[in-house]
PDB file of N, CA and C in Angstrom:
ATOM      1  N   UNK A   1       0.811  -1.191   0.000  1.00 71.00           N
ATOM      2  CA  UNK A   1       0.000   0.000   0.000  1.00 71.00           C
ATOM      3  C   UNK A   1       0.856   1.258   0.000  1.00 71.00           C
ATOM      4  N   UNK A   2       2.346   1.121   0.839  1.00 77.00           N
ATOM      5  CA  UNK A   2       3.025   2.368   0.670  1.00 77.00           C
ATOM      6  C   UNK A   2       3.373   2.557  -0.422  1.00 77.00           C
ATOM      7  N   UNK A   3       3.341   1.767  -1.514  1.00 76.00           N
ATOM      8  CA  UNK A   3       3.716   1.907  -2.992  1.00 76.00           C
ATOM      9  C   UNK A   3       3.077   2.820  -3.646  1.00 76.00           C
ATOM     10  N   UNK A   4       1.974   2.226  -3.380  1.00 79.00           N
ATOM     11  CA  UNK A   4       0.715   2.969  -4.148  1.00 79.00           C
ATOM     12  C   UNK A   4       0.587   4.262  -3.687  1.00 79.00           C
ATOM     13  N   UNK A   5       0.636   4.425  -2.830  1.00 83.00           N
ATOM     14  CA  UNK A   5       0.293   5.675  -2.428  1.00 83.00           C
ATOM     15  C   UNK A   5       1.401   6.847  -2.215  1.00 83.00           C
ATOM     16  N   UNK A   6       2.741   6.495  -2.682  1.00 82.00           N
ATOM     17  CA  UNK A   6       4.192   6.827  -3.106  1.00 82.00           C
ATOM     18  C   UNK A   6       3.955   7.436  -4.710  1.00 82.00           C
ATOM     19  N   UNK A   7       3.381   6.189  -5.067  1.00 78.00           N
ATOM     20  CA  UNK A   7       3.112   6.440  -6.627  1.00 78.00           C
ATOM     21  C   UNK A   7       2.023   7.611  -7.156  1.00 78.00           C
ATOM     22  N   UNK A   8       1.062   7.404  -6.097  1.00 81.00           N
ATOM     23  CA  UNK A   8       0.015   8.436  -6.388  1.00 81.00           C
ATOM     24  C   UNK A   8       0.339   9.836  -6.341  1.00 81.00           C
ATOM     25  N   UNK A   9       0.684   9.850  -4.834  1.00 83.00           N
ATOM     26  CA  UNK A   9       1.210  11.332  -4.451  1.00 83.00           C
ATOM     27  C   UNK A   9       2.363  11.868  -5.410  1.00 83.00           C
ATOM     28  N   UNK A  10       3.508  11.011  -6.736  1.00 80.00           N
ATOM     29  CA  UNK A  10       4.343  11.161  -7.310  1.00 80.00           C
ATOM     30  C   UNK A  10       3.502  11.830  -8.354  1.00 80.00           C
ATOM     31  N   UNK A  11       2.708  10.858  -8.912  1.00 77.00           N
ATOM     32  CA  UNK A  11       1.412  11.108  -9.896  1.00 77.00           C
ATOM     33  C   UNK A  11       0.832  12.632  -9.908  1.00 77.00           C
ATOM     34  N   UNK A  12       0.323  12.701  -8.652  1.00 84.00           N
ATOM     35  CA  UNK A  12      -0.470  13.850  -8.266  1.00 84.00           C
ATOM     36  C   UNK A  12       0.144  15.556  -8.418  1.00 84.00           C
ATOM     37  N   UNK A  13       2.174  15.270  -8.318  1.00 84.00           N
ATOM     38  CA  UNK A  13       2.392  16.416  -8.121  1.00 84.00           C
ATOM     39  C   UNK A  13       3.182  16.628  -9.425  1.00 84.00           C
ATOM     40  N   UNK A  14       2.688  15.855 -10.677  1.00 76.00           N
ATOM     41  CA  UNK A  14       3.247  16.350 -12.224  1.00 76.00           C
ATOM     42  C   UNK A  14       4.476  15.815 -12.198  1.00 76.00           C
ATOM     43  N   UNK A  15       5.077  14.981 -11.718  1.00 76.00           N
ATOM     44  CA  UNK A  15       6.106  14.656 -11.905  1.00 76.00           C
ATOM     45  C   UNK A  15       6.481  13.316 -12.661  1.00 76.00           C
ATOM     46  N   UNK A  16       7.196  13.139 -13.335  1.00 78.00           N
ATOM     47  CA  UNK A  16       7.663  12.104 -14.296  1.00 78.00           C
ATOM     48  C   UNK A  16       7.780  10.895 -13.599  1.00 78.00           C
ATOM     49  N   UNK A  17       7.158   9.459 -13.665  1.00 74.00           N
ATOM     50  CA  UNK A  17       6.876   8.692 -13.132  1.00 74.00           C
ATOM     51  C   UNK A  17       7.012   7.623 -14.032  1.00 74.00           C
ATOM     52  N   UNK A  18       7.726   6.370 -13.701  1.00 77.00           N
ATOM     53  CA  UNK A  18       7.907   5.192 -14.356  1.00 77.00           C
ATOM     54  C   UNK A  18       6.973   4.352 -14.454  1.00 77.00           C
ATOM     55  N   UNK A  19       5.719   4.020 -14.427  1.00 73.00           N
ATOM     56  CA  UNK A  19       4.724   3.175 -14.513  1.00 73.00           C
ATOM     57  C   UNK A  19       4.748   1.405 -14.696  1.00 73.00           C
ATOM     58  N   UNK A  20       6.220   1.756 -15.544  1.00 76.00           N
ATOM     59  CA  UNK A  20       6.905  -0.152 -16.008  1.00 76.00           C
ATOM     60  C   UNK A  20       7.440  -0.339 -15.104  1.00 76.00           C
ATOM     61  N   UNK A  21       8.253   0.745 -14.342  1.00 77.00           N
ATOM     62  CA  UNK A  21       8.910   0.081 -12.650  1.00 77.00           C
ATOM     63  C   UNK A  21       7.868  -0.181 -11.441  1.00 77.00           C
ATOM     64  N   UNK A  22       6.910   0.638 -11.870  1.00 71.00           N
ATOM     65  CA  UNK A  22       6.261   0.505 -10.280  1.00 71.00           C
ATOM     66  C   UNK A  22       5.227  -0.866 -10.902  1.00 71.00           C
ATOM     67  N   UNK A  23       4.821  -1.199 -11.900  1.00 75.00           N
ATOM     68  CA  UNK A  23       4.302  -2.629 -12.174  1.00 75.00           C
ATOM     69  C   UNK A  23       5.171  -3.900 -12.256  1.00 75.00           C
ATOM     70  N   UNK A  24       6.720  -3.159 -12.237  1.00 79.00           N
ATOM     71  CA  UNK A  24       7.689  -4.523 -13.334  1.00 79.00           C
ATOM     72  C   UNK A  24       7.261  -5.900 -12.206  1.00 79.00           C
ATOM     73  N   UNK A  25       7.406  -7.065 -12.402  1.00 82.00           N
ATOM     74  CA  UNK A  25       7.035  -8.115 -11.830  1.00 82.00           C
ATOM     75  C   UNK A  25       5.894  -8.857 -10.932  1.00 82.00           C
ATOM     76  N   UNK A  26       4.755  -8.204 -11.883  1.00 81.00           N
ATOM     77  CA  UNK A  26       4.165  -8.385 -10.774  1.00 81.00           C
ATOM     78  C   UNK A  26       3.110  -9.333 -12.387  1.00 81.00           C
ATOM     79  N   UNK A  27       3.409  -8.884 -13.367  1.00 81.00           N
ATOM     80  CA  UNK A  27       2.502 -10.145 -14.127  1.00 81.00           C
ATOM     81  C   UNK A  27       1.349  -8.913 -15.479  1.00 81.00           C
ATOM     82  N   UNK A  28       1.489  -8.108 -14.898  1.00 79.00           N
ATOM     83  CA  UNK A  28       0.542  -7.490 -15.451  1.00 79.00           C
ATOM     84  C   UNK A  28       0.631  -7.075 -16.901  1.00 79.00           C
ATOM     85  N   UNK A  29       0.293  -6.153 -17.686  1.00 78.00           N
ATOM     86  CA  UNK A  29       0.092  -5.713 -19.091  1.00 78.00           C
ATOM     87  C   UNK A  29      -0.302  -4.006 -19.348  1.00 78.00           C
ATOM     88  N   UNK A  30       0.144  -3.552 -19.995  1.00 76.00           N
ATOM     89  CA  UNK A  30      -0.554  -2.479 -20.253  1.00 76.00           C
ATOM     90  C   UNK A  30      -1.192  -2.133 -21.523  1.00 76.00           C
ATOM     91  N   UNK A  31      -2.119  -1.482 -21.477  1.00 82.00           N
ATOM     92  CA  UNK A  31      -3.368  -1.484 -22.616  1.00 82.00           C
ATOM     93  C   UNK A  31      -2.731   0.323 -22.923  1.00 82.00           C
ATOM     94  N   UNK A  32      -3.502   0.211 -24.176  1.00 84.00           N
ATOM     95  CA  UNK A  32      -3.727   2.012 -25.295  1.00 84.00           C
ATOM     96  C   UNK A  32      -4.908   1.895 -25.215  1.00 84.00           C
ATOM     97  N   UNK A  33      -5.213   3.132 -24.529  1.00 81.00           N
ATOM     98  CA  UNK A  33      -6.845   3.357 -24.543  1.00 81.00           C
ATOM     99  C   UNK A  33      -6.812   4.805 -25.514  1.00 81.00           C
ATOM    100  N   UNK A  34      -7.770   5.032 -26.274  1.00 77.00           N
ATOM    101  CA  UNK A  34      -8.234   5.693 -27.676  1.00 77.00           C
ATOM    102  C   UNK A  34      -7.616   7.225 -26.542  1.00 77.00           C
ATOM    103  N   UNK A  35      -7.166   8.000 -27.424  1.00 80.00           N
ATOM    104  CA  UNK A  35      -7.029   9.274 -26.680  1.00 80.00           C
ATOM    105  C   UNK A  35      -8.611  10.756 -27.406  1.00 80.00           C
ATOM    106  N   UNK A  36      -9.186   9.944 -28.101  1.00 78.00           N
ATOM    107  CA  UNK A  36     -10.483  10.959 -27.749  1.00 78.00           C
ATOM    108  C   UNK A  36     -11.322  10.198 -27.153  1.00 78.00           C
ATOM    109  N   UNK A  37     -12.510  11.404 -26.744  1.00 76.00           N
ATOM    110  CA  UNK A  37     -13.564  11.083 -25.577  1.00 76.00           C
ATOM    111  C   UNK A  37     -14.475  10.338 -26.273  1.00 76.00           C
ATOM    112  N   UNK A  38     -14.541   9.148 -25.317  1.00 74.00           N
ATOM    113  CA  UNK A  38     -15.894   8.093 -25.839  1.00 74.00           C
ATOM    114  C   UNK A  38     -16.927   8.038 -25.917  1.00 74.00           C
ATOM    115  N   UNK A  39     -17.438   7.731 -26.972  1.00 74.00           N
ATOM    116  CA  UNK A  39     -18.997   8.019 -27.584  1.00 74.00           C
ATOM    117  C   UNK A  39     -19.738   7.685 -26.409  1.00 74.00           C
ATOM    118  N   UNK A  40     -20.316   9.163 -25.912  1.00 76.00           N
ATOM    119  CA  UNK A  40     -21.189   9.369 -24.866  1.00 76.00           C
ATOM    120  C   UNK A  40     -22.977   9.562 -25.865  1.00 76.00           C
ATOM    121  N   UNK A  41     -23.913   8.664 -25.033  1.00 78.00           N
ATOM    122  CA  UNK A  41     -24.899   8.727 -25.206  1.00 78.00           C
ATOM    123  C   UNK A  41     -26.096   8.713 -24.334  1.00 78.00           C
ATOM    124  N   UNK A  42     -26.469  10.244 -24.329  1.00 80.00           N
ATOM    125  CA  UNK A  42     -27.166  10.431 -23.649  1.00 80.00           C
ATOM    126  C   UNK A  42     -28.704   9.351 -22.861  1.00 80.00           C
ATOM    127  N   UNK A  43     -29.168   8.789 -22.383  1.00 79.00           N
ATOM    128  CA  UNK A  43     -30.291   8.100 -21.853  1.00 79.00           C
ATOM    129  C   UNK A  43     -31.270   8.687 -21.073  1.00 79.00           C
ATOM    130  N   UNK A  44     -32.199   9.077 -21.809  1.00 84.00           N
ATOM    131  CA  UNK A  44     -33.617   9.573 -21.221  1.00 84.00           C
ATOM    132  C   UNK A  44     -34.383   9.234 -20.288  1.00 84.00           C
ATOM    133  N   UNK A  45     -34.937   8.650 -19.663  1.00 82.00           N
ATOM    134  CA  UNK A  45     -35.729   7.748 -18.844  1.00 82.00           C
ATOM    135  C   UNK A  45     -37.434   8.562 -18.460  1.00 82.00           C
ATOM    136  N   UNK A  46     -38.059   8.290 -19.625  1.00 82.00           N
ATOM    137  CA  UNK A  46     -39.186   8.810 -19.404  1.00 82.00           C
ATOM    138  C   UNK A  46     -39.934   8.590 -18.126  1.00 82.00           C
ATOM    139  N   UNK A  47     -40.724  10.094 -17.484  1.00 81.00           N
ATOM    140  CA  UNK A  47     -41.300  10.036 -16.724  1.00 81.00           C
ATOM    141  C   UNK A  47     -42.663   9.022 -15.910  1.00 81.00           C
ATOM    142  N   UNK A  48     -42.537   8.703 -14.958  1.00 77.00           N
ATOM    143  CA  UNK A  48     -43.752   7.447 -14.712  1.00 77.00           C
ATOM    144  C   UNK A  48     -44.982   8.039 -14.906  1.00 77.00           C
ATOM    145  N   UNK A  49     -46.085   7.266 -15.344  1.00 75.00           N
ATOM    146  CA  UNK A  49     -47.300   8.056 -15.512  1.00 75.00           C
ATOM    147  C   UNK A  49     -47.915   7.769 -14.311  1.00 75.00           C
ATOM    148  N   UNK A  50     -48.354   8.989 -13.696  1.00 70.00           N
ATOM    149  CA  UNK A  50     -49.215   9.243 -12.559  1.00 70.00           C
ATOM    150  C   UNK A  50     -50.439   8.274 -12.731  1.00 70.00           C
ATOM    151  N   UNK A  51     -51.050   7.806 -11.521  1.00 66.00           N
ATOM    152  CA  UNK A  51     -52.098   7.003 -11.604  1.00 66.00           C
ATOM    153  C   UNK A  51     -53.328   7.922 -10.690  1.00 66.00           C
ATOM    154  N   UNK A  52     -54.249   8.097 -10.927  1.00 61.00           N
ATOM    155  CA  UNK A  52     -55.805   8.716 -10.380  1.00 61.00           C
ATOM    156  C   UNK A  52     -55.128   8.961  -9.024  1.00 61.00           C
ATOM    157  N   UNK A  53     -55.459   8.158  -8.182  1.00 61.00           N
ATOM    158  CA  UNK A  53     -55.324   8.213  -6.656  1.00 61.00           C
ATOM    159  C   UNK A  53     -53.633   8.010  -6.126  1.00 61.00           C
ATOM    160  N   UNK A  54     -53.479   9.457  -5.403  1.00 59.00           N
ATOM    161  CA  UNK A  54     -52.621   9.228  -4.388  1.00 59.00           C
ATOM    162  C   UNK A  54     -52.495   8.304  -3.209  1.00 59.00           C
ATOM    163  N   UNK A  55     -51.254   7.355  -2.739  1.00 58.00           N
ATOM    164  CA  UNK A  55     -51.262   6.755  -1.986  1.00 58.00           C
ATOM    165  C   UNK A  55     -51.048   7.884  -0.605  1.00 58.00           C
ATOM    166  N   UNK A  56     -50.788   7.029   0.529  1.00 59.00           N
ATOM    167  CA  UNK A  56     -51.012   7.979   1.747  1.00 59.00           C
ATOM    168  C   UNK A  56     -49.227   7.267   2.129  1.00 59.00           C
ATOM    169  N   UNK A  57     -48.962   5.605   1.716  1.00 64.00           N
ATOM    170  CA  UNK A  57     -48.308   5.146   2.417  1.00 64.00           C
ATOM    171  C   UNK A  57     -47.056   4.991   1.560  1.00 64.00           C
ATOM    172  N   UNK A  58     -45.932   5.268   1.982  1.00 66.00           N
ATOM    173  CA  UNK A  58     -44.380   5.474   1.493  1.00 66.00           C
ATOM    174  C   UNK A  58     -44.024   3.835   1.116  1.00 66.00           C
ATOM    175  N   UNK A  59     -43.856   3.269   0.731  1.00 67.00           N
ATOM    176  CA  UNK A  59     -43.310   1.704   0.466  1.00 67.00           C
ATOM    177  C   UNK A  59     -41.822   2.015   0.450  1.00 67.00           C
ATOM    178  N   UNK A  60     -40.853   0.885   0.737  1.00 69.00           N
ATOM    179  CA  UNK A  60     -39.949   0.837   0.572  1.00 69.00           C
ATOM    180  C   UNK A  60     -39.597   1.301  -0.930  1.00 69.00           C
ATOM    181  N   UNK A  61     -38.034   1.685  -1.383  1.00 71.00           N
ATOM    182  CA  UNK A  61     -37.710   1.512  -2.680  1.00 71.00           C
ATOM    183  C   UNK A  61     -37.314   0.551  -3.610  1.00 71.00           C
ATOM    184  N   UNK A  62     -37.296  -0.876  -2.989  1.00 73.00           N
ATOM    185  CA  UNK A  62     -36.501  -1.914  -3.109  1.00 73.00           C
ATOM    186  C   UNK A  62     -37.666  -2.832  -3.360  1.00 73.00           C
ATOM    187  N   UNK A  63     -38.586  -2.909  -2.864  1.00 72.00           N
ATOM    188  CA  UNK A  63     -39.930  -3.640  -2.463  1.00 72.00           C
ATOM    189  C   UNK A  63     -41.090  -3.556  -2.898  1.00 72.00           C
ATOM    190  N   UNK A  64     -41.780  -4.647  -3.700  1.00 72.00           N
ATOM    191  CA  UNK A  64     -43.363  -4.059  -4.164  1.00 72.00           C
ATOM    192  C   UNK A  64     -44.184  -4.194  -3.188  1.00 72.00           C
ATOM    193  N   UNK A  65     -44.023  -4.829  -2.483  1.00 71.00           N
ATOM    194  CA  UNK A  65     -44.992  -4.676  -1.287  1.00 71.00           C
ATOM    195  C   UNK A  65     -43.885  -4.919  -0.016  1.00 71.00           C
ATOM    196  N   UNK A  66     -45.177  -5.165   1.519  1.00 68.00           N
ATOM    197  CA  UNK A  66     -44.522  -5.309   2.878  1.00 68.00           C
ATOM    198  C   UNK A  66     -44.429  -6.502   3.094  1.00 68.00           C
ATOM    199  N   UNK A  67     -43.237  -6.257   3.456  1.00 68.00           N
ATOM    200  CA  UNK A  67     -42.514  -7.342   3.891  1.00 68.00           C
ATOM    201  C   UNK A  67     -42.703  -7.602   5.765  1.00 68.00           C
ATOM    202  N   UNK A  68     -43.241  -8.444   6.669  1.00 74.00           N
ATOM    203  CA  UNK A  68     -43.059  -7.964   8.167  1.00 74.00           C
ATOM    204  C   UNK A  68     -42.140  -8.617   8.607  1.00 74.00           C
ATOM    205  N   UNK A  69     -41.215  -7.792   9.262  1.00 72.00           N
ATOM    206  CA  UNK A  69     -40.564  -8.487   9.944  1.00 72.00           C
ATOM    207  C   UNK A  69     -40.691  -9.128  11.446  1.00 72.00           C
ATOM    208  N   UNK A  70     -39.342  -9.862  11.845  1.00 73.00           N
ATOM    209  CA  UNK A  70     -40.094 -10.912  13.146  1.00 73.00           C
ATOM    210  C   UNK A  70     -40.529  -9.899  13.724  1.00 73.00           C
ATOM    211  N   UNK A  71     -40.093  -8.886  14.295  1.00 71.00           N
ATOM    212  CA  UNK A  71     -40.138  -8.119  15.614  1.00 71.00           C
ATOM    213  C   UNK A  71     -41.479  -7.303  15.631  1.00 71.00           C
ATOM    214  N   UNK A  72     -42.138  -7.696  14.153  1.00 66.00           N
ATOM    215  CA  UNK A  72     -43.581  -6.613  13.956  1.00 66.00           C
ATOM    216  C   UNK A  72     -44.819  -7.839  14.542  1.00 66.00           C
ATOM    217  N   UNK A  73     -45.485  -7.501  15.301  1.00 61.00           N
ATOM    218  CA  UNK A  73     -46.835  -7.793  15.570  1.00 61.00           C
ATOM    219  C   UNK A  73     -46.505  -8.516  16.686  1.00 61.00           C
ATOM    220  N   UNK A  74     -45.776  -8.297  17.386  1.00 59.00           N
ATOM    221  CA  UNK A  74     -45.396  -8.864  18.979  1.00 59.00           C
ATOM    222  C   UNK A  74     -46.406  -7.892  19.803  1.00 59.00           C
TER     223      UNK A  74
END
């Protein structure tokens, strides 16, 4: 971890940094990633359609319905 974080803080302050030494032996590879920005596409997510009646009661976000747990109805 002191490596890494040797390396970072080296990283961080513009300074010329060996990247093949601080990986050499450890197995790894290095990749060329495209140097322009990647086809970004925007995603819409149309709005839910409101239904007649308001509920009163909050449901979980995770959950279509209630779930009880043990400790409920003691």
């Amino acid at each position: 971890e002191v490596h890494g974080a040797l390396a970072a803080y080296v990283n961080a302050t513009s300074a010329d940094l060996d990247w093949s030494g601080v990986h050499a032996g450890k197995g790894q590879r290095t990749i060329t990633l495209p140097t322009y920005p990647f086809n970004r596409q925007e995603l819409i997510v149309p709005a839910a359609r409101r239904s007649g009646a308001a509920t009163s009661t909050v449901g979980h976000p995770l959950f279509d319905r209630h779930y009880e747990h043990r400790s409920e109805g003691q």
